[in-house]
């Protein structure tokens, strides 16, 4: 720095610098605490779904089995020659294509038809919100990892 | 590591002590806010930008390698965020009035300025600084007020060192010229 620079530096240092609002630190730290809470949430750091893929597979298989059972037990055309569940199953396999799907639909309509529409609406809305929340949480977790 | 060092608090934050970051916020909030205000002009926007800067710095703290001063790194986040904001709005900086002033004239202007009343000096200095192009205000503040080196300013702004040298030199002379003009205007109004 030459003499003129030094002189000018002396002038500039006399200016009082602008300052933000008094609660600036508090505002920033509130945002940072919120950020830290998201970053260090254990559920997000080592994300483990509540229902694992295996559990979903078992649930899916059980659901299919239930559908088959409903179809078989509801089929009027099942053969009565060999009594028991397996005989019903075998007998009704032939008729599933023609009448089975209609039967499932009817059974389903009987079950869900008894639920009041408001309850159905609440269930659907809850599921939609839960799915959206899960998606957004995952998205936020992913983007925060990318930034770091 | 000294307890007054930035590195001490940065390490503490990295180890999970989030509250330690408040020391860094307290330490640098005025300069970060001041730089944002010089570029964005509006206090509300500058405050919002300053807040965003600290949050971003916290998020990216792991990427700070300590090769430069923490302040340099922090000011570069501030500067780049403000420039991005100005580009979004397609706002360009004013250009500097390019009248040449000799070193002798500059010295005379300095002496003349020093003869004015002490209480008026800061007012005129602030007015003159405010009349410089926004980027020049930042350069002057970083170099003369914050004592950042040319290399550090280059890291903050992305400008070359030679360009910064020229800009600072011209900004200094322009400020003296502005101070001179303002003081003369006041004398005329008093007469």
mmCIF file of C-alpha atoms in Angstrom:
data_model
loop_
_atom_site.group_PDB
_atom_site.id
_atom_site.type_symbol
_atom_site.label_atom_id
_atom_site.label_comp_id
_atom_site.label_asym_id
_atom_site.label_seq_id
_atom_site.Cartn_x
_atom_site.Cartn_y
_atom_site.Cartn_z
ATOM 1 C CA UNK A 1 0.000 0.000 0.000
ATOM 2 C CA UNK A 2 1.352 3.446 -0.931
ATOM 3 C CA UNK A 3 0.842 6.650 1.038
ATOM 4 C CA UNK A 4 -2.363 7.599 -0.782
ATOM 5 C CA UNK A 5 -3.757 4.142 -0.174
ATOM 6 C CA UNK A 6 -2.924 4.363 3.531
ATOM 7 C CA UNK A 7 -4.592 7.771 3.793
ATOM 8 C CA UNK A 8 -7.685 6.493 2.060
ATOM 9 C CA UNK A 9 -7.775 3.410 4.267
ATOM 10 C CA UNK A 10 -7.801 5.728 7.267
ATOM 11 C CA UNK A 11 -10.842 7.507 5.863
ATOM 12 C CA UNK A 12 -12.766 4.372 5.005
ATOM 13 C CA UNK A 13 -12.156 2.873 8.449
ATOM 14 C CA UNK A 14 -13.961 5.857 9.935
ATOM 15 C CA UNK A 15 -17.205 4.802 8.260
ATOM 16 C CA UNK A 16 -19.465 2.841 10.559
ATOM 17 C CA UNK A 17 -20.508 -0.274 8.720
ATOM 18 C CA UNK A 18 -24.168 -1.157 8.156
ATOM 19 C CA UNK A 19 -25.658 -3.685 10.519
ATOM 20 C CA UNK A 20 -28.705 -5.934 10.181
ATOM 21 C CA UNK A 21 -31.637 -6.087 12.626
ATOM 22 C CA UNK A 22 -30.915 -6.780 16.297
ATOM 23 C CA UNK A 23 -32.439 -10.265 16.224
ATOM 24 C CA UNK A 24 -30.470 -11.267 13.124
ATOM 25 C CA UNK A 25 -28.423 -13.950 14.896
ATOM 26 C CA UNK A 26 -31.563 -15.405 16.446
ATOM 27 C CA UNK A 27 -33.321 -15.576 13.074
ATOM 28 C CA UNK A 28 -30.330 -17.229 11.410
ATOM 29 C CA UNK A 29 -29.823 -19.702 14.246
ATOM 30 C CA UNK A 30 -33.515 -20.667 14.177
ATOM 31 C CA UNK A 31 -33.161 -21.517 10.495
ATOM 32 C CA UNK A 32 -29.917 -23.376 11.120
ATOM 33 C CA UNK A 33 -31.380 -25.359 14.016
ATOM 34 C CA UNK A 34 -34.246 -26.402 11.748
ATOM 35 C CA UNK A 35 -31.740 -27.338 9.047
ATOM 36 C CA UNK A 36 -29.669 -29.318 11.545
ATOM 37 C CA UNK A 37 -32.760 -31.152 12.783
ATOM 38 C CA UNK A 38 -33.480 -32.340 9.257
ATOM 39 C CA UNK A 39 -29.848 -33.237 8.543
ATOM 40 C CA UNK A 40 -29.323 -35.227 11.715
ATOM 41 C CA UNK A 41 -32.671 -36.962 12.011
ATOM 42 C CA UNK A 42 -31.651 -40.617 12.547
ATOM 43 C CA UNK A 43 -34.623 -41.888 10.596
ATOM 44 C CA UNK A 44 -33.388 -39.943 7.614
ATOM 45 C CA UNK A 45 -29.698 -40.587 8.016
ATOM 46 C CA UNK A 46 -30.138 -44.372 8.077
ATOM 47 C CA UNK A 47 -33.417 -44.511 6.293
ATOM 48 C CA UNK A 48 -35.262 -47.744 6.958
ATOM 49 C CA UNK A 49 -38.811 -48.094 5.661
ATOM 50 C CA UNK A 50 -41.349 -49.117 8.297
ATOM 51 C CA UNK A 51 -42.601 -51.903 6.036
ATOM 52 C CA UNK A 52 -39.748 -53.722 4.359
ATOM 53 C CA UNK A 53 -39.809 -55.119 0.817
ATOM 54 C CA UNK A 54 -40.099 -58.621 2.254
ATOM 55 C CA UNK A 55 -43.113 -57.641 4.326
ATOM 56 C CA UNK A 56 -44.723 -56.027 1.266
ATOM 57 C CA UNK A 57 -44.172 -59.301 -0.655
ATOM 58 C CA UNK A 58 -45.812 -61.336 2.095
ATOM 59 C CA UNK A 59 -48.707 -58.867 2.288
ATOM 60 C CA UNK A 60 -49.090 -59.073 -1.499
ATOM 61 C CA UNK A 61 -49.094 -62.868 -1.478
ATOM 62 C CA UNK A 62 -51.562 -62.950 1.386
ATOM 63 C CA UNK A 63 -53.821 -60.558 -0.485
ATOM 64 C CA UNK A 64 -53.671 -62.728 -3.602
ATOM 65 C CA UNK A 65 -54.427 -65.792 -1.520
ATOM 66 C CA UNK A 66 -57.392 -63.989 0.007
ATOM 67 C CA UNK A 67 -58.692 -63.061 -3.423
ATOM 68 C CA UNK A 68 -58.370 -66.652 -4.585
ATOM 69 C CA UNK A 69 -60.158 -67.847 -1.445
ATOM 70 C CA UNK A 70 -62.994 -65.374 -1.953
ATOM 71 C CA UNK A 71 -63.284 -66.441 -5.564
ATOM 72 C CA UNK A 72 -63.263 -70.128 -4.714
ATOM 73 C CA UNK A 73 -65.638 -69.949 -1.780
ATOM 74 C CA UNK A 74 -67.997 -67.710 -3.695
ATOM 75 C CA UNK A 75 -68.055 -69.770 -6.825
ATOM 76 C CA UNK A 76 -71.350 -71.585 -7.183
ATOM 77 C CA UNK A 77 -70.010 -73.681 -9.980
ATOM 78 C CA UNK A 78 -67.329 -75.373 -7.897
ATOM 79 C CA UNK A 79 -67.541 -79.138 -7.945
ATOM 80 C CA UNK A 80 -68.947 -80.825 -4.855
ATOM 81 C CA UNK A 81 -67.643 -84.286 -5.753
ATOM 82 C CA UNK A 82 -64.467 -83.931 -3.717
ATOM 83 C CA UNK A 83 -65.141 -82.006 -0.498
ATOM 84 C CA UNK A 84 -62.662 -79.610 1.155
ATOM 85 C CA UNK A 85 -60.814 -76.401 0.251
ATOM 86 C CA UNK A 86 -58.458 -77.912 -2.335
ATOM 87 C CA UNK A 87 -61.238 -79.637 -4.197
ATOM 88 C CA UNK A 88 -63.117 -76.327 -4.299
ATOM 89 C CA UNK A 89 -60.004 -74.627 -5.537
ATOM 90 C CA UNK A 90 -59.369 -77.165 -8.249
ATOM 91 C CA UNK A 91 -62.944 -77.150 -9.339
ATOM 92 C CA UNK A 92 -63.223 -73.428 -9.510
ATOM 93 C CA UNK A 93 -59.985 -72.806 -11.417
ATOM 94 C CA UNK A 94 -61.862 -73.723 -14.579
ATOM 95 C CA UNK A 95 -64.574 -71.223 -13.880
ATOM 96 C CA UNK A 96 -62.411 -68.359 -12.639
ATOM 97 C CA UNK A 97 -61.990 -66.951 -16.098
ATOM 98 C CA UNK A 98 -65.681 -66.735 -16.733
ATOM 99 C CA UNK A 99 -67.240 -66.020 -13.380
ATOM 100 C CA UNK A 100 -64.372 -65.526 -10.931
ATOM 101 C CA UNK A 101 -63.622 -61.885 -11.692
ATOM 102 C CA UNK A 102 -67.271 -60.970 -11.551
ATOM 103 C CA UNK A 103 -67.477 -62.704 -8.193
ATOM 104 C CA UNK A 104 -64.467 -60.792 -6.829
ATOM 105 C CA UNK A 105 -65.997 -57.537 -7.959
ATOM 106 C CA UNK A 106 -69.305 -58.394 -6.325
ATOM 107 C CA UNK A 107 -67.662 -59.468 -3.075
ATOM 108 C CA UNK A 108 -65.545 -56.337 -3.080
ATOM 109 C CA UNK A 109 -68.525 -54.141 -3.714
ATOM 110 C CA UNK A 110 -70.364 -55.859 -0.853
ATOM 111 C CA UNK A 111 -67.492 -55.131 1.542
ATOM 112 C CA UNK A 112 -66.752 -51.558 0.443
ATOM 113 C CA UNK A 113 -70.383 -50.747 -0.232
ATOM 114 C CA UNK A 114 -71.093 -50.951 3.496
ATOM 115 C CA UNK A 115 -68.463 -48.303 4.326
ATOM 116 C CA UNK A 116 -69.927 -44.784 4.462
ATOM 117 C CA UNK A 117 -68.640 -42.565 1.611
ATOM 118 C CA UNK A 118 -67.264 -39.987 4.104
ATOM 119 C CA UNK A 119 -65.094 -42.662 5.720
ATOM 120 C CA UNK A 120 -63.824 -43.733 2.321
ATOM 121 C CA UNK A 121 -63.043 -40.127 1.466
ATOM 122 C CA UNK A 122 -61.115 -39.658 4.742
ATOM 123 C CA UNK A 123 -59.165 -42.878 4.151
ATOM 124 C CA UNK A 124 -58.269 -41.863 0.606
ATOM 125 C CA UNK A 125 -57.240 -38.342 1.654
ATOM 126 C CA UNK A 126 -55.139 -39.693 4.548
ATOM 127 C CA UNK A 127 -53.370 -42.146 2.262
ATOM 128 C CA UNK A 128 -52.709 -39.418 -0.295
ATOM 129 C CA UNK A 129 -51.272 -37.073 2.365
ATOM 130 C CA UNK A 130 -49.142 -39.846 3.858
ATOM 131 C CA UNK A 131 -47.764 -40.749 0.421
ATOM 132 C CA UNK A 132 -47.034 -37.089 -0.378
ATOM 133 C CA UNK A 133 -45.302 -36.594 2.981
ATOM 134 C CA UNK A 134 -43.139 -39.672 2.461
ATOM 135 C CA UNK A 135 -42.204 -38.531 -1.033
ATOM 136 C CA UNK A 136 -41.344 -34.982 0.025
ATOM 137 C CA UNK A 137 -39.329 -36.171 3.037
ATOM 138 C CA UNK A 138 -37.288 -38.467 0.812
ATOM 139 C CA UNK A 139 -36.828 -35.721 -1.744
ATOM 140 C CA UNK A 140 -35.622 -33.253 0.927
ATOM 141 C CA UNK A 141 -33.270 -35.820 2.404
ATOM 142 C CA UNK A 142 -31.856 -36.554 -1.021
ATOM 143 C CA UNK A 143 -31.326 -32.891 -1.981
ATOM 144 C CA UNK A 144 -29.684 -31.999 1.372
ATOM 145 C CA UNK A 145 -27.232 -34.871 0.876
ATOM 146 C CA UNK A 146 -26.387 -33.608 -2.595
ATOM 147 C CA UNK A 147 -25.690 -30.057 -1.337
ATOM 148 C CA UNK A 148 -23.329 -31.266 1.348
ATOM 149 C CA UNK B 1 -6.275 -23.919 18.266
ATOM 150 C CA UNK B 2 -7.213 -20.612 19.894
ATOM 151 C CA UNK B 3 -10.748 -20.131 21.132
ATOM 152 C CA UNK B 4 -10.952 -16.898 19.186
ATOM 153 C CA UNK B 5 -10.065 -18.592 15.890
ATOM 154 C CA UNK B 6 -12.769 -19.239 13.328
ATOM 155 C CA UNK B 7 -11.317 -22.731 12.882
ATOM 156 C CA UNK B 8 -12.132 -23.570 16.516
ATOM 157 C CA UNK B 9 -15.837 -22.837 16.013
ATOM 158 C CA UNK B 10 -15.939 -24.448 12.579
ATOM 159 C CA UNK B 11 -14.554 -27.639 14.079
ATOM 160 C CA UNK B 12 -17.088 -27.458 16.908
ATOM 161 C CA UNK B 13 -19.950 -27.123 14.411
ATOM 162 C CA UNK B 14 -18.600 -30.042 12.394
ATOM 163 C CA UNK B 15 -18.575 -32.133 15.560
ATOM 164 C CA UNK B 16 -22.276 -31.428 16.036
ATOM 165 C CA UNK B 17 -22.273 -28.303 18.209
ATOM 166 C CA UNK B 18 -24.675 -26.294 16.072
ATOM 167 C CA UNK B 19 -24.801 -23.429 18.609
ATOM 168 C CA UNK B 20 -21.109 -22.711 17.953
ATOM 169 C CA UNK B 21 -22.125 -21.373 14.559
ATOM 170 C CA UNK B 22 -23.761 -18.383 16.285
ATOM 171 C CA UNK B 23 -20.266 -17.056 17.122
ATOM 172 C CA UNK B 24 -19.450 -16.954 13.413
ATOM 173 C CA UNK B 25 -22.805 -15.326 12.655
ATOM 174 C CA UNK B 26 -22.163 -12.639 15.295
ATOM 175 C CA UNK B 27 -18.655 -12.097 13.996
ATOM 176 C CA UNK B 28 -19.447 -11.655 10.310
ATOM 177 C CA UNK B 29 -23.074 -10.532 10.129
ATOM 178 C CA UNK B 30 -22.261 -6.829 9.707
ATOM 179 C CA UNK B 31 -19.883 -7.316 6.804
ATOM 180 C CA UNK B 32 -22.077 -9.913 5.076
ATOM 181 C CA UNK B 33 -25.100 -7.648 5.454
ATOM 182 C CA UNK B 34 -23.135 -4.594 4.360
ATOM 183 C CA UNK B 35 -21.880 -6.299 1.179
ATOM 184 C CA UNK B 36 -25.394 -7.502 0.363
ATOM 185 C CA UNK B 37 -26.790 -4.018 0.965
ATOM 186 C CA UNK B 38 -24.202 -2.398 -1.294
ATOM 187 C CA UNK B 39 -25.167 -4.745 -4.116
ATOM 188 C CA UNK B 40 -28.925 -5.124 -3.611
ATOM 189 C CA UNK B 41 -29.640 -1.625 -2.208
ATOM 190 C CA UNK B 42 -32.788 -2.587 -0.268
ATOM 191 C CA UNK B 43 -32.286 -3.321 3.467
ATOM 192 C CA UNK B 44 -35.009 -6.026 3.605
ATOM 193 C CA UNK B 45 -33.534 -7.875 0.636
ATOM 194 C CA UNK B 46 -30.021 -7.499 2.022
ATOM 195 C CA UNK B 47 -31.086 -8.944 5.363
ATOM 196 C CA UNK B 48 -32.807 -11.889 3.668
ATOM 197 C CA UNK B 49 -29.725 -12.455 1.528
ATOM 198 C CA UNK B 50 -27.435 -12.267 4.563
ATOM 199 C CA UNK B 51 -29.556 -14.881 6.331
ATOM 200 C CA UNK B 52 -29.491 -17.132 3.273
ATOM 201 C CA UNK B 53 -25.713 -16.738 3.122
ATOM 202 C CA UNK B 54 -25.232 -18.038 6.647
ATOM 203 C CA UNK B 55 -27.639 -20.932 6.132
ATOM 204 C CA UNK B 56 -25.838 -21.850 2.909
ATOM 205 C CA UNK B 57 -22.480 -21.573 4.665
ATOM 206 C CA UNK B 58 -23.729 -23.924 7.365
ATOM 207 C CA UNK B 59 -24.968 -26.419 4.771
ATOM 208 C CA UNK B 60 -21.687 -26.296 2.876
ATOM 209 C CA UNK B 61 -19.383 -26.153 5.877
ATOM 210 C CA UNK B 62 -18.004 -29.611 5.072
ATOM 211 C CA UNK B 63 -16.773 -28.325 1.727
ATOM 212 C CA UNK B 64 -14.765 -25.498 3.346
ATOM 213 C CA UNK B 65 -11.214 -26.795 3.281
ATOM 214 C CA UNK B 66 -9.566 -23.972 5.224
ATOM 215 C CA UNK B 67 -7.263 -22.980 2.358
ATOM 216 C CA UNK B 68 -8.609 -19.426 2.493
ATOM 217 C CA UNK B 69 -9.839 -17.376 5.431
ATOM 218 C CA UNK B 70 -13.362 -18.271 6.549
ATOM 219 C CA UNK B 71 -14.367 -14.653 5.946
ATOM 220 C CA UNK B 72 -13.129 -14.843 2.331
ATOM 221 C CA UNK B 73 -15.137 -18.011 1.770
ATOM 222 C CA UNK B 74 -18.212 -16.482 3.403
ATOM 223 C CA UNK B 75 -17.991 -13.243 1.431
ATOM 224 C CA UNK B 76 -17.639 -15.193 -1.807
ATOM 225 C CA UNK B 77 -20.947 -16.956 -1.018
ATOM 226 C CA UNK B 78 -22.536 -13.558 -0.326
ATOM 227 C CA UNK B 79 -21.130 -11.937 -3.457
ATOM 228 C CA UNK B 80 -22.087 -14.791 -5.775
ATOM 229 C CA UNK B 81 -25.609 -15.044 -4.355
ATOM 230 C CA UNK B 82 -26.124 -11.283 -4.812
ATOM 231 C CA UNK B 83 -24.741 -11.349 -8.353
ATOM 232 C CA UNK B 84 -27.046 -14.268 -9.238
ATOM 233 C CA UNK B 85 -29.982 -12.317 -7.836
ATOM 234 C CA UNK B 86 -29.056 -9.206 -9.822
ATOM 235 C CA UNK B 87 -28.616 -11.274 -12.999
ATOM 236 C CA UNK B 88 -32.058 -12.771 -12.486
ATOM 237 C CA UNK B 89 -33.445 -9.262 -12.393
ATOM 238 C CA UNK B 90 -31.197 -8.217 -15.294
ATOM 239 C CA UNK B 91 -29.785 -5.340 -13.259
ATOM 240 C CA UNK B 92 -26.388 -4.075 -14.347
ATOM 241 C CA UNK B 93 -23.887 -2.056 -12.347
ATOM 242 C CA UNK B 94 -23.440 1.645 -12.931
ATOM 243 C CA UNK B 95 -20.297 2.506 -14.875
ATOM 244 C CA UNK B 96 -17.649 4.654 -13.278
ATOM 245 C CA UNK B 97 -17.200 8.212 -14.428
ATOM 246 C CA UNK B 98 -13.715 8.003 -15.883
ATOM 247 C CA UNK B 99 -12.261 11.436 -15.142
ATOM 248 C CA UNK B 100 -8.576 11.229 -14.362
ATOM 249 C CA UNK B 101 -7.214 12.856 -11.209
ATOM 250 C CA UNK B 102 -3.503 13.172 -10.585
ATOM 251 C CA UNK B 103 -1.899 11.973 -7.362
ATOM 252 C CA UNK B 104 -1.137 15.604 -6.411
ATOM 253 C CA UNK B 105 -4.774 16.579 -6.800
ATOM 254 C CA UNK B 106 -5.772 13.542 -4.789
ATOM 255 C CA UNK B 107 -3.478 14.623 -1.961
ATOM 256 C CA UNK B 108 -4.920 18.150 -2.041
ATOM 257 C CA UNK B 109 -8.450 16.772 -1.945
ATOM 258 C CA UNK B 110 -7.544 14.592 1.008
ATOM 259 C CA UNK B 111 -6.104 17.547 2.928
ATOM 260 C CA UNK B 112 -9.103 19.674 2.039
ATOM 261 C CA UNK B 113 -11.473 16.974 3.215
ATOM 262 C CA UNK B 114 -9.607 16.625 6.481
ATOM 263 C CA UNK B 115 -10.213 20.312 7.183
ATOM 264 C CA UNK B 116 -13.978 19.817 7.234
ATOM 265 C CA UNK B 117 -15.864 19.324 10.480
ATOM 266 C CA UNK B 118 -15.336 15.872 11.976
ATOM 267 C CA UNK B 119 -19.076 15.228 12.320
ATOM 268 C CA UNK B 120 -19.622 15.910 8.593
ATOM 269 C CA UNK B 121 -16.815 13.702 7.397
ATOM 270 C CA UNK B 122 -18.619 10.379 7.801
ATOM 271 C CA UNK B 123 -21.751 11.739 6.150
ATOM 272 C CA UNK B 124 -19.818 12.835 3.070
ATOM 273 C CA UNK B 125 -17.799 9.653 2.962
ATOM 274 C CA UNK B 126 -20.968 7.557 2.999
ATOM 275 C CA UNK B 127 -22.530 9.706 0.287
ATOM 276 C CA UNK B 128 -19.439 9.463 -1.897
ATOM 277 C CA UNK B 129 -19.149 5.710 -1.396
ATOM 278 C CA UNK B 130 -22.814 5.297 -2.281
ATOM 279 C CA UNK B 131 -22.266 7.104 -5.570
ATOM 280 C CA UNK B 132 -19.691 4.586 -6.766
ATOM 281 C CA UNK B 133 -20.810 1.644 -8.916
ATOM 282 C CA UNK B 134 -22.071 -1.189 -6.694
ATOM 283 C CA UNK B 135 -19.205 -3.567 -7.456
ATOM 284 C CA UNK B 136 -16.650 -0.833 -6.779
ATOM 285 C CA UNK B 137 -18.254 -0.162 -3.401
ATOM 286 C CA UNK B 138 -17.755 -3.824 -2.576
ATOM 287 C CA UNK B 139 -14.117 -3.738 -3.695
ATOM 288 C CA UNK B 140 -13.369 -0.602 -1.684
ATOM 289 C CA UNK B 141 -15.041 -2.022 1.416
ATOM 290 C CA UNK B 142 -13.274 -5.360 1.163
ATOM 291 C CA UNK B 143 -9.854 -3.856 0.486
ATOM 292 C CA UNK B 144 -9.734 -0.787 2.705
ATOM 293 C CA UNK B 145 -12.209 -1.625 5.444
ATOM 294 C CA UNK B 146 -11.931 -5.405 5.726
ATOM 295 C CA UNK B 147 -8.247 -5.609 4.750
ATOM 296 C CA UNK B 148 -8.762 -8.474 2.336
ATOM 297 C CA UNK B 149 -5.808 -8.891 0.003
ATOM 298 C CA UNK B 150 -6.087 -8.551 -3.777
ATOM 299 C CA UNK B 151 -5.856 -12.337 -4.103
ATOM 300 C CA UNK B 152 -8.626 -12.843 -1.595
ATOM 301 C CA UNK B 153 -10.826 -10.280 -3.329
ATOM 302 C CA UNK B 154 -10.123 -12.127 -6.556
ATOM 303 C CA UNK B 155 -11.388 -15.332 -4.912
ATOM 304 C CA UNK B 156 -14.497 -13.551 -3.671
ATOM 305 C CA UNK B 157 -15.444 -11.739 -6.857
ATOM 306 C CA UNK B 158 -13.897 -13.903 -9.554
ATOM 307 C CA UNK B 159 -12.177 -10.834 -11.036
ATOM 308 C CA UNK B 160 -8.504 -10.929 -11.933
ATOM 309 C CA UNK B 161 -6.036 -9.287 -9.549
ATOM 310 C CA UNK B 162 -4.942 -6.763 -12.193
ATOM 311 C CA UNK B 163 -8.552 -5.821 -12.856
ATOM 312 C CA UNK B 164 -9.173 -5.382 -9.131
ATOM 313 C CA UNK B 165 -6.090 -3.170 -8.800
ATOM 314 C CA UNK B 166 -7.281 -0.900 -11.591
ATOM 315 C CA UNK B 167 -10.834 -0.752 -10.275
ATOM 316 C CA UNK B 168 -9.749 0.040 -6.706
ATOM 317 C CA UNK B 169 -7.337 2.721 -7.892
ATOM 318 C CA UNK B 170 -10.017 4.377 -10.009
ATOM 319 C CA UNK B 171 -12.653 4.060 -7.301
ATOM 320 C CA UNK B 172 -10.379 5.768 -4.767
ATOM 321 C CA UNK B 173 -9.723 8.702 -7.086
ATOM 322 C CA UNK B 174 -13.397 8.951 -7.969
ATOM 323 C CA UNK B 175 -14.326 9.048 -4.301
ATOM 324 C CA UNK B 176 -11.966 11.930 -3.661
ATOM 325 C CA UNK B 177 -13.437 13.768 -6.646
ATOM 326 C CA UNK B 178 -16.947 13.184 -5.317
ATOM 327 C CA UNK B 179 -15.961 14.368 -1.846
ATOM 328 C CA UNK B 180 -14.416 17.471 -3.359
ATOM 329 C CA UNK B 181 -17.553 18.210 -5.377
ATOM 330 C CA UNK B 182 -19.821 17.752 -2.390
ATOM 331 C CA UNK B 183 -17.753 19.969 -0.139
ATOM 332 C CA UNK B 184 -17.664 22.679 -2.802
ATOM 333 C CA UNK B 185 -21.429 22.466 -3.259
ATOM 334 C CA UNK B 186 -21.895 22.959 0.449
ATOM 335 C CA UNK B 187 -19.640 25.995 0.518
ATOM 336 C CA UNK B 188 -21.630 27.533 -2.337
ATOM 337 C CA UNK B 189 -24.932 26.889 -0.561
ATOM 338 C CA UNK B 190 -23.549 28.450 2.627
ATOM 339 C CA UNK B 191 -22.460 31.528 0.688
#
